[in-house]
PDB file of C-alpha atoms in Angstrom:
ATOM      1  CA  UNK A1447     -47.691 199.107  35.597  1.00  0.00           C
ATOM      2  CA  UNK A1448     -46.695 199.438  39.316  1.00  0.00           C
ATOM      3  CA  UNK A1449     -50.854 199.811  39.517  1.00  0.00           C
ATOM      4  CA  UNK A1450     -51.676 197.038  37.957  1.00  0.00           C
ATOM      5  CA  UNK A1451     -48.530 195.509  39.708  1.00  0.00           C
ATOM      6  CA  UNK A1452     -49.632 196.064  43.398  1.00  0.00           C
ATOM      7  CA  UNK A1453     -53.806 195.450  43.763  1.00  0.00           C
ATOM      8  CA  UNK A1454     -51.773 191.341  42.973  1.00  0.00           C
ATOM      9  CA  UNK A1455     -49.452 192.152  45.997  1.00  0.00           C
ATOM     10  CA  UNK A1456     -52.317 192.996  47.941  1.00  0.00           C
ATOM     11  CA  UNK A1457     -54.479 190.058  47.132  1.00  0.00           C
ATOM     12  CA  UNK A1458     -51.920 188.001  47.659  1.00  0.00           C
ATOM     13  CA  UNK A1459     -50.746 189.231  50.745  1.00  0.00           C
ATOM     14  CA  UNK A1460     -54.385 188.962  51.901  1.00  0.00           C
ATOM     15  CA  UNK A1461     -55.125 185.459  51.070  1.00  0.00           C
ATOM     16  CA  UNK A1462     -52.001 184.146  53.126  1.00  0.00           C
ATOM     17  CA  UNK A1463     -52.857 185.339  55.507  1.00  0.00           C
ATOM     18  CA  UNK A1464     -55.963 184.070  55.141  1.00  0.00           C
ATOM     19  CA  UNK A1465     -54.983 180.804  55.177  1.00  0.00           C
ATOM     20  CA  UNK A1466     -52.865 180.886  57.586  1.00  0.00           C
ATOM     21  CA  UNK A1467     -56.170 181.662  60.330  1.00  0.00           C
ATOM     22  CA  UNK A1468     -57.299 178.919  58.315  1.00  0.00           C
ATOM     23  CA  UNK A1469     -54.779 176.470  59.898  1.00  0.00           C
ATOM     24  CA  UNK A1470     -54.563 178.481  62.446  1.00  0.00           C
ATOM     25  CA  UNK A1471     -58.219 177.168  63.405  1.00  0.00           C
ATOM     26  CA  UNK A1472     -57.849 173.771  62.320  1.00  0.00           C
ATOM     27  CA  UNK A1473     -54.835 172.889  64.128  1.00  0.00           C
ATOM     28  CA  UNK A1474     -56.489 174.597  67.209  1.00  0.00           C
ATOM     29  CA  UNK A1475     -60.079 172.683  66.227  1.00  0.00           C
ATOM     30  CA  UNK A1476     -57.542 169.252  65.929  1.00  0.00           C
ATOM     31  CA  UNK A1477     -56.454 169.844  69.652  1.00  0.00           C
ATOM     32  CA  UNK A1478     -59.595 170.313  70.978  1.00  0.00           C
ATOM     33  CA  UNK A1479     -61.150 167.220  69.276  1.00  0.00           C
ATOM     34  CA  UNK A1480     -58.255 164.546  70.272  1.00  0.00           C
ATOM     35  CA  UNK A1481     -58.356 166.215  73.991  1.00  0.00           C
ATOM     36  CA  UNK A1482     -61.664 165.051  73.847  1.00  0.00           C
ATOM     37  CA  UNK A1483     -61.002 162.154  72.279  1.00  0.00           C
ATOM     38  CA  UNK A1484     -57.553 160.973  74.359  1.00  0.00           C
ATOM     39  CA  UNK A1485     -57.502 163.415  77.735  1.00  0.00           C
ATOM     40  CA  UNK A1486     -54.730 163.302  79.534  1.00  0.00           C
ATOM     41  CA  UNK A1487     -53.975 160.740  82.034  1.00  0.00           C
ATOM     42  CA  UNK A1488     -53.063 161.210  85.695  1.00  0.00           C
ATOM     43  CA  UNK A1489     -49.326 159.523  85.445  1.00  0.00           C
ATOM     44  CA  UNK A1490     -50.192 158.266  88.945  1.00  0.00           C
ATOM     45  CA  UNK A1491     -53.971 157.405  89.589  1.00  0.00           C
ATOM     46  CA  UNK A1492     -55.277 157.209  85.494  1.00  0.00           C
ATOM     47  CA  UNK A1493     -57.517 159.774  86.358  1.00  0.00           C
ATOM     48  CA  UNK A1494     -58.321 162.862  83.335  1.00  0.00           C
ATOM     49  CA  UNK A1495     -56.295 165.825  83.785  1.00  0.00           C
ATOM     50  CA  UNK A1496     -56.071 169.130  82.573  1.00  0.00           C
ATOM     51  CA  UNK A1497     -52.085 170.463  82.378  1.00  0.00           C
ATOM     52  CA  UNK A1498     -49.590 169.305  84.582  1.00  0.00           C
ATOM     53  CA  UNK A1499     -50.134 165.268  84.668  1.00  0.00           C
ATOM     54  CA  UNK A1500     -51.671 165.228  87.986  1.00  0.00           C
ATOM     55  CA  UNK A1501     -54.508 165.007  89.499  1.00  0.00           C
ATOM     56  CA  UNK A1502     -55.841 167.126  92.617  1.00  0.00           C
ATOM     57  CA  UNK A1503     -56.098 163.503  94.860  1.00  0.00           C
ATOM     58  CA  UNK A1504     -52.144 162.536  93.920  1.00  0.00           C
ATOM     59  CA  UNK A1505     -50.200 166.663  93.708  1.00  0.00           C
ATOM     60  CA  UNK A1506     -51.909 166.082  97.158  1.00  0.00           C
ATOM     61  CA  UNK A1507     -49.911 163.077  98.286  1.00  0.00           C
ATOM     62  CA  UNK A1508     -46.785 165.326  97.037  1.00  0.00           C
ATOM     63  CA  UNK A1509     -43.890 165.824  99.089  1.00  0.00           C
ATOM     64  CA  UNK A1510     -42.543 169.329  98.579  1.00  0.00           C
ATOM     65  CA  UNK A1511     -39.206 169.910 100.447  1.00  0.00           C
ATOM     66  CA  UNK A1512     -39.050 173.296 102.038  1.00  0.00           C
ATOM     67  CA  UNK A1513     -37.599 174.715 105.005  1.00  0.00           C
ATOM     68  CA  UNK A1514     -36.891 174.113 107.728  1.00  0.00           C
ATOM     69  CA  UNK A1515     -33.931 171.386 105.837  1.00  0.00           C
ATOM     70  CA  UNK A1516     -29.681 170.759 105.913  1.00  0.00           C
ATOM     71  CA  UNK A1517     -28.387 173.429 104.737  1.00  0.00           C
ATOM     72  CA  UNK A1518     -25.488 171.594 103.322  1.00  0.00           C
ATOM     73  CA  UNK A1519     -27.981 168.704 101.450  1.00  0.00           C
ATOM     74  CA  UNK A1520     -31.032 169.901 101.555  1.00  0.00           C
ATOM     75  CA  UNK A1521     -32.625 167.283 103.678  1.00  0.00           C
ATOM     76  CA  UNK A1522     -35.681 167.982 105.571  1.00  0.00           C
ATOM     77  CA  UNK A1523     -35.970 167.967 109.545  1.00  0.00           C
ATOM     78  CA  UNK A1524     -39.147 167.804 111.425  1.00  0.00           C
ATOM     79  CA  UNK A1525     -38.281 170.895 113.628  1.00  0.00           C
ATOM     80  CA  UNK A1526     -36.000 173.510 113.045  1.00  0.00           C
ATOM     81  CA  UNK A1527     -33.023 173.386 114.748  1.00  0.00           C
ATOM     82  CA  UNK A1528     -31.558 176.817 114.417  1.00  0.00           C
ATOM     83  CA  UNK A1529     -28.867 178.223 111.876  1.00  0.00           C
ATOM     84  CA  UNK A1530     -26.463 176.377 110.114  1.00  0.00           C
ATOM     85  CA  UNK A1531     -27.418 173.469 112.200  1.00  0.00           C
ATOM     86  CA  UNK A1532     -26.249 170.398 109.975  1.00  0.00           C
ATOM     87  CA  UNK A1533     -27.396 166.861 109.276  1.00  0.00           C
ATOM     88  CA  UNK A1534     -25.766 164.223 111.206  1.00  0.00           C
ATOM     89  CA  UNK A1535     -25.497 163.229 107.536  1.00  0.00           C
ATOM     90  CA  UNK A1536     -23.436 165.570 106.044  1.00  0.00           C
ATOM     91  CA  UNK A1537     -21.559 165.714 109.246  1.00  0.00           C
ATOM     92  CA  UNK A1538     -20.233 161.942 108.929  1.00  0.00           C
ATOM     93  CA  UNK A1539     -20.100 162.123 104.920  1.00  0.00           C
ATOM     94  CA  UNK A1540     -20.200 165.265 103.134  1.00  0.00           C
ATOM     95  CA  UNK A1541     -20.030 165.376  99.600  1.00  0.00           C
ATOM     96  CA  UNK A1542     -18.312 166.078  96.848  1.00  0.00           C
ATOM     97  CA  UNK A1543     -20.410 168.778  96.028  1.00  0.00           C
ATOM     98  CA  UNK A1544     -21.179 171.597  98.310  1.00  0.00           C
ATOM     99  CA  UNK A1545     -25.102 172.156  98.736  1.00  0.00           C
ATOM    100  CA  UNK A1546     -27.976 169.126  97.382  1.00  0.00           C
ATOM    101  CA  UNK A1547     -31.247 170.999  97.044  1.00  0.00           C
ATOM    102  CA  UNK A1548     -34.516 169.085  96.026  1.00  0.00           C
ATOM    103  CA  UNK A1549     -37.674 169.600  94.630  1.00  0.00           C
ATOM    104  CA  UNK A1550     -39.455 166.273  96.553  1.00  0.00           C
ATOM    105  CA  UNK A1551     -39.459 163.698  99.000  1.00  0.00           C
ATOM    106  CA  UNK A1552     -39.122 160.377  97.190  1.00  0.00           C
ATOM    107  CA  UNK A1553     -42.700 158.937  97.322  1.00  0.00           C
ATOM    108  CA  UNK A1554     -45.121 156.926  96.055  1.00  0.00           C
ATOM    109  CA  UNK A1555     -46.289 159.453  93.330  1.00  0.00           C
ATOM    110  CA  UNK A1556     -42.882 160.927  92.800  1.00  0.00           C
ATOM    111  CA  UNK A1557     -41.573 157.734  92.088  1.00  0.00           C
ATOM    112  CA  UNK A1558     -44.197 157.392  88.716  1.00  0.00           C
ATOM    113  CA  UNK A1559     -43.629 160.901  87.900  1.00  0.00           C
ATOM    114  CA  UNK A1560     -39.271 159.893  87.615  1.00  0.00           C
ATOM    115  CA  UNK A1561     -39.947 156.274  86.011  1.00  0.00           C
ATOM    116  CA  UNK A1562     -42.468 158.244  83.913  1.00  0.00           C
ATOM    117  CA  UNK A1563     -40.577 160.551  82.023  1.00  0.00           C
ATOM    118  CA  UNK A1564     -37.462 158.020  82.725  1.00  0.00           C
ATOM    119  CA  UNK A1565     -38.836 154.905  81.023  1.00  0.00           C
ATOM    120  CA  UNK A1566     -42.113 155.722  79.158  1.00  0.00           C
ATOM    121  CA  UNK A1567     -40.893 158.528  76.797  1.00  0.00           C
ATOM    122  CA  UNK A1568     -43.253 161.168  79.097  1.00  0.00           C
ATOM    123  CA  UNK A1569     -41.026 164.182  77.938  1.00  0.00           C
ATOM    124  CA  UNK A1570     -44.696 166.090  79.483  1.00  0.00           C
ATOM    125  CA  UNK A1571     -44.150 165.695  82.235  1.00  0.00           C
ATOM    126  CA  UNK A1572     -40.900 167.926  82.246  1.00  0.00           C
ATOM    127  CA  UNK A1573     -42.215 171.251  82.232  1.00  0.00           C
ATOM    128  CA  UNK A1574     -43.306 170.637  85.830  1.00  0.00           C
ATOM    129  CA  UNK A1575     -41.084 168.769  86.964  1.00  0.00           C
ATOM    130  CA  UNK A1576     -38.214 171.113  86.225  1.00  0.00           C
ATOM    131  CA  UNK A1577     -40.128 174.236  87.149  1.00  0.00           C
ATOM    132  CA  UNK A1578     -40.841 172.407  90.991  1.00  0.00           C
ATOM    133  CA  UNK A1579     -36.656 172.051  90.276  1.00  0.00           C
ATOM    134  CA  UNK A1580     -36.376 175.861  88.931  1.00  0.00           C
ATOM    135  CA  UNK A1581     -38.404 177.621  92.662  1.00  0.00           C
ATOM    136  CA  UNK A1582     -36.362 174.678  95.188  1.00  0.00           C
ATOM    137  CA  UNK A1583     -32.587 175.691  94.112  1.00  0.00           C
ATOM    138  CA  UNK A1584     -32.880 180.148  93.915  1.00  0.00           C
ATOM    139  CA  UNK A1585     -30.218 179.658  96.273  1.00  0.00           C
ATOM    140  CA  UNK A1586     -28.122 177.169  93.951  1.00  0.00           C
ATOM    141  CA  UNK A1587     -29.469 179.213  90.715  1.00  0.00           C
ATOM    142  CA  UNK A1588     -29.016 182.214  92.035  1.00  0.00           C
ATOM    143  CA  UNK A1589     -25.694 181.805  92.430  1.00  0.00           C
ATOM    144  CA  UNK A1590     -24.001 179.413  89.639  1.00  0.00           C
ATOM    145  CA  UNK A1591     -22.497 179.913  86.492  1.00  0.00           C
ATOM    146  CA  UNK A1592     -23.345 176.603  84.510  1.00  0.00           C
ATOM    147  CA  UNK A1593     -25.907 174.078  84.501  1.00  0.00           C
ATOM    148  CA  UNK A1594     -24.674 170.787  83.241  1.00  0.00           C
ATOM    149  CA  UNK A1595     -27.036 167.146  83.295  1.00  0.00           C
ATOM    150  CA  UNK A1596     -25.321 164.465  84.533  1.00  0.00           C
ATOM    151  CA  UNK A1597     -24.868 162.376  81.057  1.00  0.00           C
ATOM    152  CA  UNK A1598     -25.941 159.140  80.395  1.00  0.00           C
ATOM    153  CA  UNK A1599     -23.470 156.914  79.226  1.00  0.00           C
ATOM    154  CA  UNK A1600     -23.689 157.104  75.066  1.00  0.00           C
ATOM    155  CA  UNK A1601     -24.942 153.393  74.784  1.00  0.00           C
ATOM    156  CA  UNK A1602     -27.705 153.624  77.488  1.00  0.00           C
ATOM    157  CA  UNK A1603     -28.399 157.588  75.576  1.00  0.00           C
ATOM    158  CA  UNK A1604     -29.006 155.578  72.491  1.00  0.00           C
ATOM    159  CA  UNK A1605     -31.430 153.206  74.077  1.00  0.00           C
ATOM    160  CA  UNK A1606     -33.812 155.724  75.485  1.00  0.00           C
ATOM    161  CA  UNK A1607     -33.416 158.379  72.188  1.00  0.00           C
ATOM    162  CA  UNK A1608     -32.802 161.484  75.169  1.00  0.00           C
ATOM    163  CA  UNK A1609     -31.494 162.144  78.765  1.00  0.00           C
ATOM    164  CA  UNK A1610     -34.306 162.933  81.592  1.00  0.00           C
ATOM    165  CA  UNK A1611     -31.854 164.797  83.092  1.00  0.00           C
ATOM    166  CA  UNK A1612     -31.470 166.905  79.922  1.00  0.00           C
ATOM    167  CA  UNK A1613     -34.564 167.700  79.359  1.00  0.00           C
ATOM    168  CA  UNK A1614     -35.078 168.992  83.136  1.00  0.00           C
ATOM    169  CA  UNK A1615     -32.223 170.671  83.120  1.00  0.00           C
ATOM    170  CA  UNK A1616     -33.892 172.532  79.449  1.00  0.00           C
ATOM    171  CA  UNK A1617     -36.540 173.526  81.715  1.00  0.00           C
ATOM    172  CA  UNK A1618     -34.428 175.148  84.526  1.00  0.00           C
ATOM    173  CA  UNK A1619     -32.065 177.074  82.017  1.00  0.00           C
ATOM    174  CA  UNK A1620     -35.061 178.710  80.565  1.00  0.00           C
ATOM    175  CA  UNK A1621     -36.808 179.247  84.081  1.00  0.00           C
ATOM    176  CA  UNK A1622     -33.588 180.320  85.780  1.00  0.00           C
ATOM    177  CA  UNK A1623     -31.685 181.647  82.663  1.00  0.00           C
ATOM    178  CA  UNK A1624     -28.507 180.206  83.725  1.00  0.00           C
ATOM    179  CA  UNK A1625     -26.973 177.959  80.427  1.00  0.00           C
ATOM    180  CA  UNK A1626     -26.599 174.977  80.190  1.00  0.00           C
ATOM    181  CA  UNK A1627     -24.105 172.814  78.871  1.00  0.00           C
ATOM    182  CA  UNK A1628     -24.279 168.964  78.440  1.00  0.00           C
ATOM    183  CA  UNK A1629     -21.241 169.146  76.159  1.00  0.00           C
ATOM    184  CA  UNK A1630     -18.356 169.579  79.482  1.00  0.00           C
ATOM    185  CA  UNK A1631     -19.764 166.506  81.142  1.00  0.00           C
ATOM    186  CA  UNK A1632     -19.150 162.555  79.561  1.00  0.00           C
ATOM    187  CA  UNK A1633     -20.305 159.422  81.338  1.00  0.00           C
ATOM    188  CA  UNK A1634     -16.514 157.851  79.856  1.00  0.00           C
ATOM    189  CA  UNK A1635     -17.138 154.013  81.580  1.00  0.00           C
ATOM    190  CA  UNK A1636     -20.491 151.915  80.546  1.00  0.00           C
ATOM    191  CA  UNK A1637     -21.776 151.636  84.935  1.00  0.00           C
ATOM    192  CA  UNK A1638     -24.641 148.929  86.157  1.00  0.00           C
ATOM    193  CA  UNK A1639     -27.874 150.147  86.699  1.00  0.00           C
ATOM    194  CA  UNK A1640     -27.787 151.342  90.903  1.00  0.00           C
ATOM    195  CA  UNK A1641     -31.036 150.811  91.987  1.00  0.00           C
ATOM    196  CA  UNK A1642     -30.558 147.419  94.795  1.00  0.00           C
ATOM    197  CA  UNK A1643     -26.894 147.996  95.313  1.00  0.00           C
ATOM    198  CA  UNK A1644     -25.773 149.354  98.849  1.00  0.00           C
ATOM    199  CA  UNK A1645     -24.522 152.789  98.750  1.00  0.00           C
ATOM    200  CA  UNK A1646     -20.761 151.339  99.516  1.00  0.00           C
ATOM    201  CA  UNK A1647     -21.157 149.259  95.927  1.00  0.00           C
ATOM    202  CA  UNK A1648     -22.901 152.246  94.326  1.00  0.00           C
ATOM    203  CA  UNK A1649     -19.377 154.510  94.534  1.00  0.00           C
ATOM    204  CA  UNK A1650     -17.502 151.872  93.688  1.00  0.00           C
ATOM    205  CA  UNK A1651     -19.994 151.555  90.584  1.00  0.00           C
ATOM    206  CA  UNK A1652     -19.159 155.851  89.389  1.00  0.00           C
ATOM    207  CA  UNK A1653     -15.802 155.637  90.478  1.00  0.00           C
ATOM    208  CA  UNK A1654     -14.084 156.539  87.483  1.00  0.00           C
ATOM    209  CA  UNK A1655     -16.463 157.059  86.257  1.00  0.00           C
ATOM    210  CA  UNK A1656     -17.924 161.203  84.592  1.00  0.00           C
ATOM    211  CA  UNK A1657     -15.367 163.038  83.078  1.00  0.00           C
ATOM    212  CA  UNK A1658     -14.671 166.522  81.266  1.00  0.00           C
ATOM    213  CA  UNK A1659     -13.756 166.902  77.812  1.00  0.00           C
ATOM    214  CA  UNK A1660     -10.121 167.982  77.414  1.00  0.00           C
ATOM    215  CA  UNK A1661     -11.521 170.953  75.522  1.00  0.00           C
ATOM    216  CA  UNK A1662     -14.242 172.344  78.112  1.00  0.00           C
ATOM    217  CA  UNK A1663     -11.892 172.137  80.328  1.00  0.00           C
ATOM    218  CA  UNK A1664     -10.968 175.549  80.514  1.00  0.00           C
ATOM    219  CA  UNK A1665     -14.496 175.792  80.542  1.00  0.00           C
ATOM    220  CA  UNK A1666     -15.308 174.359  83.584  1.00  0.00           C
ATOM    221  CA  UNK A1667     -12.102 176.068  85.274  1.00  0.00           C
ATOM    222  CA  UNK A1668     -13.114 178.733  88.198  1.00  0.00           C
ATOM    223  CA  UNK A1669     -17.121 178.507  87.483  1.00  0.00           C
ATOM    224  CA  UNK A1670     -20.033 177.745  89.886  1.00  0.00           C
ATOM    225  CA  UNK A1671     -22.176 175.332  88.471  1.00  0.00           C
ATOM    226  CA  UNK A1672     -24.979 173.157  89.088  1.00  0.00           C
ATOM    227  CA  UNK A1673     -25.796 169.879  89.022  1.00  0.00           C
ATOM    228  CA  UNK A1674     -29.203 168.831  87.664  1.00  0.00           C
ATOM    229  CA  UNK A1675     -30.410 164.880  87.957  1.00  0.00           C
ATOM    230  CA  UNK A1676     -34.201 163.422  88.689  1.00  0.00           C
ATOM    231  CA  UNK A1677     -33.160 161.398  92.105  1.00  0.00           C
ATOM    232  CA  UNK A1678     -30.799 161.670  94.950  1.00  0.00           C
ATOM    233  CA  UNK A1679     -30.785 158.212  96.280  1.00  0.00           C
ATOM    234  CA  UNK A1680     -26.853 156.983  97.926  1.00  0.00           C
ATOM    235  CA  UNK A1681     -25.719 160.599  96.313  1.00  0.00           C
ATOM    236  CA  UNK A1682     -23.347 158.220  95.102  1.00  0.00           C
ATOM    237  CA  UNK A1683     -23.775 159.609  91.080  1.00  0.00           C
ATOM    238  CA  UNK A1684     -23.877 163.390  91.760  1.00  0.00           C
ATOM    239  CA  UNK A1685     -20.405 163.099  94.080  1.00  0.00           C
ATOM    240  CA  UNK A1686     -18.209 161.119  90.864  1.00  0.00           C
ATOM    241  CA  UNK A1687     -19.965 164.128  89.537  1.00  0.00           C
ATOM    242  CA  UNK A1688     -18.767 166.938  90.661  1.00  0.00           C
ATOM    243  CA  UNK A1689     -15.379 165.103  91.969  1.00  0.00           C
ATOM    244  CA  UNK A1690     -14.825 165.226  87.943  1.00  0.00           C
ATOM    245  CA  UNK A1691     -15.426 169.238  88.042  1.00  0.00           C
ATOM    246  CA  UNK A1692     -13.729 170.026  90.602  1.00  0.00           C
ATOM    247  CA  UNK A1693     -11.053 168.477  89.432  1.00  0.00           C
ATOM    248  CA  UNK A1694     -11.469 170.428  86.550  1.00  0.00           C
ATOM    249  CA  UNK A1695     -10.639 173.805  88.187  1.00  0.00           C
ATOM    250  CA  UNK A1696     -14.572 174.254  89.671  1.00  0.00           C
ATOM    251  CA  UNK A1697     -15.164 177.134  91.093  1.00  0.00           C
ATOM    252  CA  UNK A1698     -18.051 175.313  93.631  1.00  0.00           C
ATOM    253  CA  UNK A1699     -19.831 173.093  92.212  1.00  0.00           C
ATOM    254  CA  UNK A1700     -24.001 172.607  93.661  1.00  0.00           C
ATOM    255  CA  UNK A1701     -26.279 169.989  93.121  1.00  0.00           C
ATOM    256  CA  UNK A1702     -30.777 170.310  92.642  1.00  0.00           C
ATOM    257  CA  UNK A1703     -32.597 167.312  91.698  1.00  0.00           C
ATOM    258  CA  UNK A1704     -36.435 166.649  91.028  1.00  0.00           C
ATOM    259  CA  UNK A1705     -35.988 163.674  94.236  1.00  0.00           C
ATOM    260  CA  UNK A1706     -34.644 162.841  96.847  1.00  0.00           C
ATOM    261  CA  UNK A1707     -34.516 159.607  98.957  1.00  0.00           C
ATOM    262  CA  UNK A1708     -35.171 160.950 103.017  1.00  0.00           C
ATOM    263  CA  UNK A1709     -34.824 158.468 105.219  1.00  0.00           C
ATOM    264  CA  UNK A1710     -37.209 157.239 108.191  1.00  0.00           C
ATOM    265  CA  UNK A1711     -36.242 159.581 111.434  1.00  0.00           C
ATOM    266  CA  UNK A1712     -33.352 161.927 109.574  1.00  0.00           C
ATOM    267  CA  UNK A1713     -32.813 164.358 113.043  1.00  0.00           C
ATOM    268  CA  UNK A1714     -29.995 166.985 112.704  1.00  0.00           C
ATOM    269  CA  UNK A1715     -27.211 166.622 115.558  1.00  0.00           C
TER     270      UNK A1715
END
């Protein structure tokens, strides 16, 4: 009886393997056909592109932020003022978060990437953007215990179907090996869009909008946290999030974003 069942099992295993290999070949062929019929277009200029969603010409227009920059806010300097020299913004109005870092300046190409991810369901852009962020935030991530994406209010999350900050944070989690916790910080009050508001209005708009859930306070206490968001403009949203985490006894809060607005003429003091 055993001699009769062994060949049967071998044949079955062989056919399963053949079928699996055939399915993989069909899948690759279908993907190739789709790529030929519908090539990926650069999100900025709409030229065909292979891979990251940005063509070589637009890649060259992205302004990646590198030292020298303000050690507190990550604002790039036009010359190196020396170690630990702060920007005027950091001295005049220090935020609740300890440090901020950004991958790129918020210019035309960066704006297109952010808006495509945020409003046009282009979640395929998150891996590249997240990798650039992980590289820009190496120092912060190397000391971090936890990543927390800036949360959306539940009504806005329902309309958008996903949180762009969460999509970026998941990529950074894989890149840096720092655990992501998207359930710790909540947006407890719906706020207006920050677009078009003054710096003071932005701060008022998000005041008291964020809260650490009571059942997660113990997880935050004593932790070094990196907040993840897509854009830093005035810093009001990140500041409000940091204050909520610090009230929950976080040891330190840093901020890592894809792009930041850089005022023309920013200088060290």
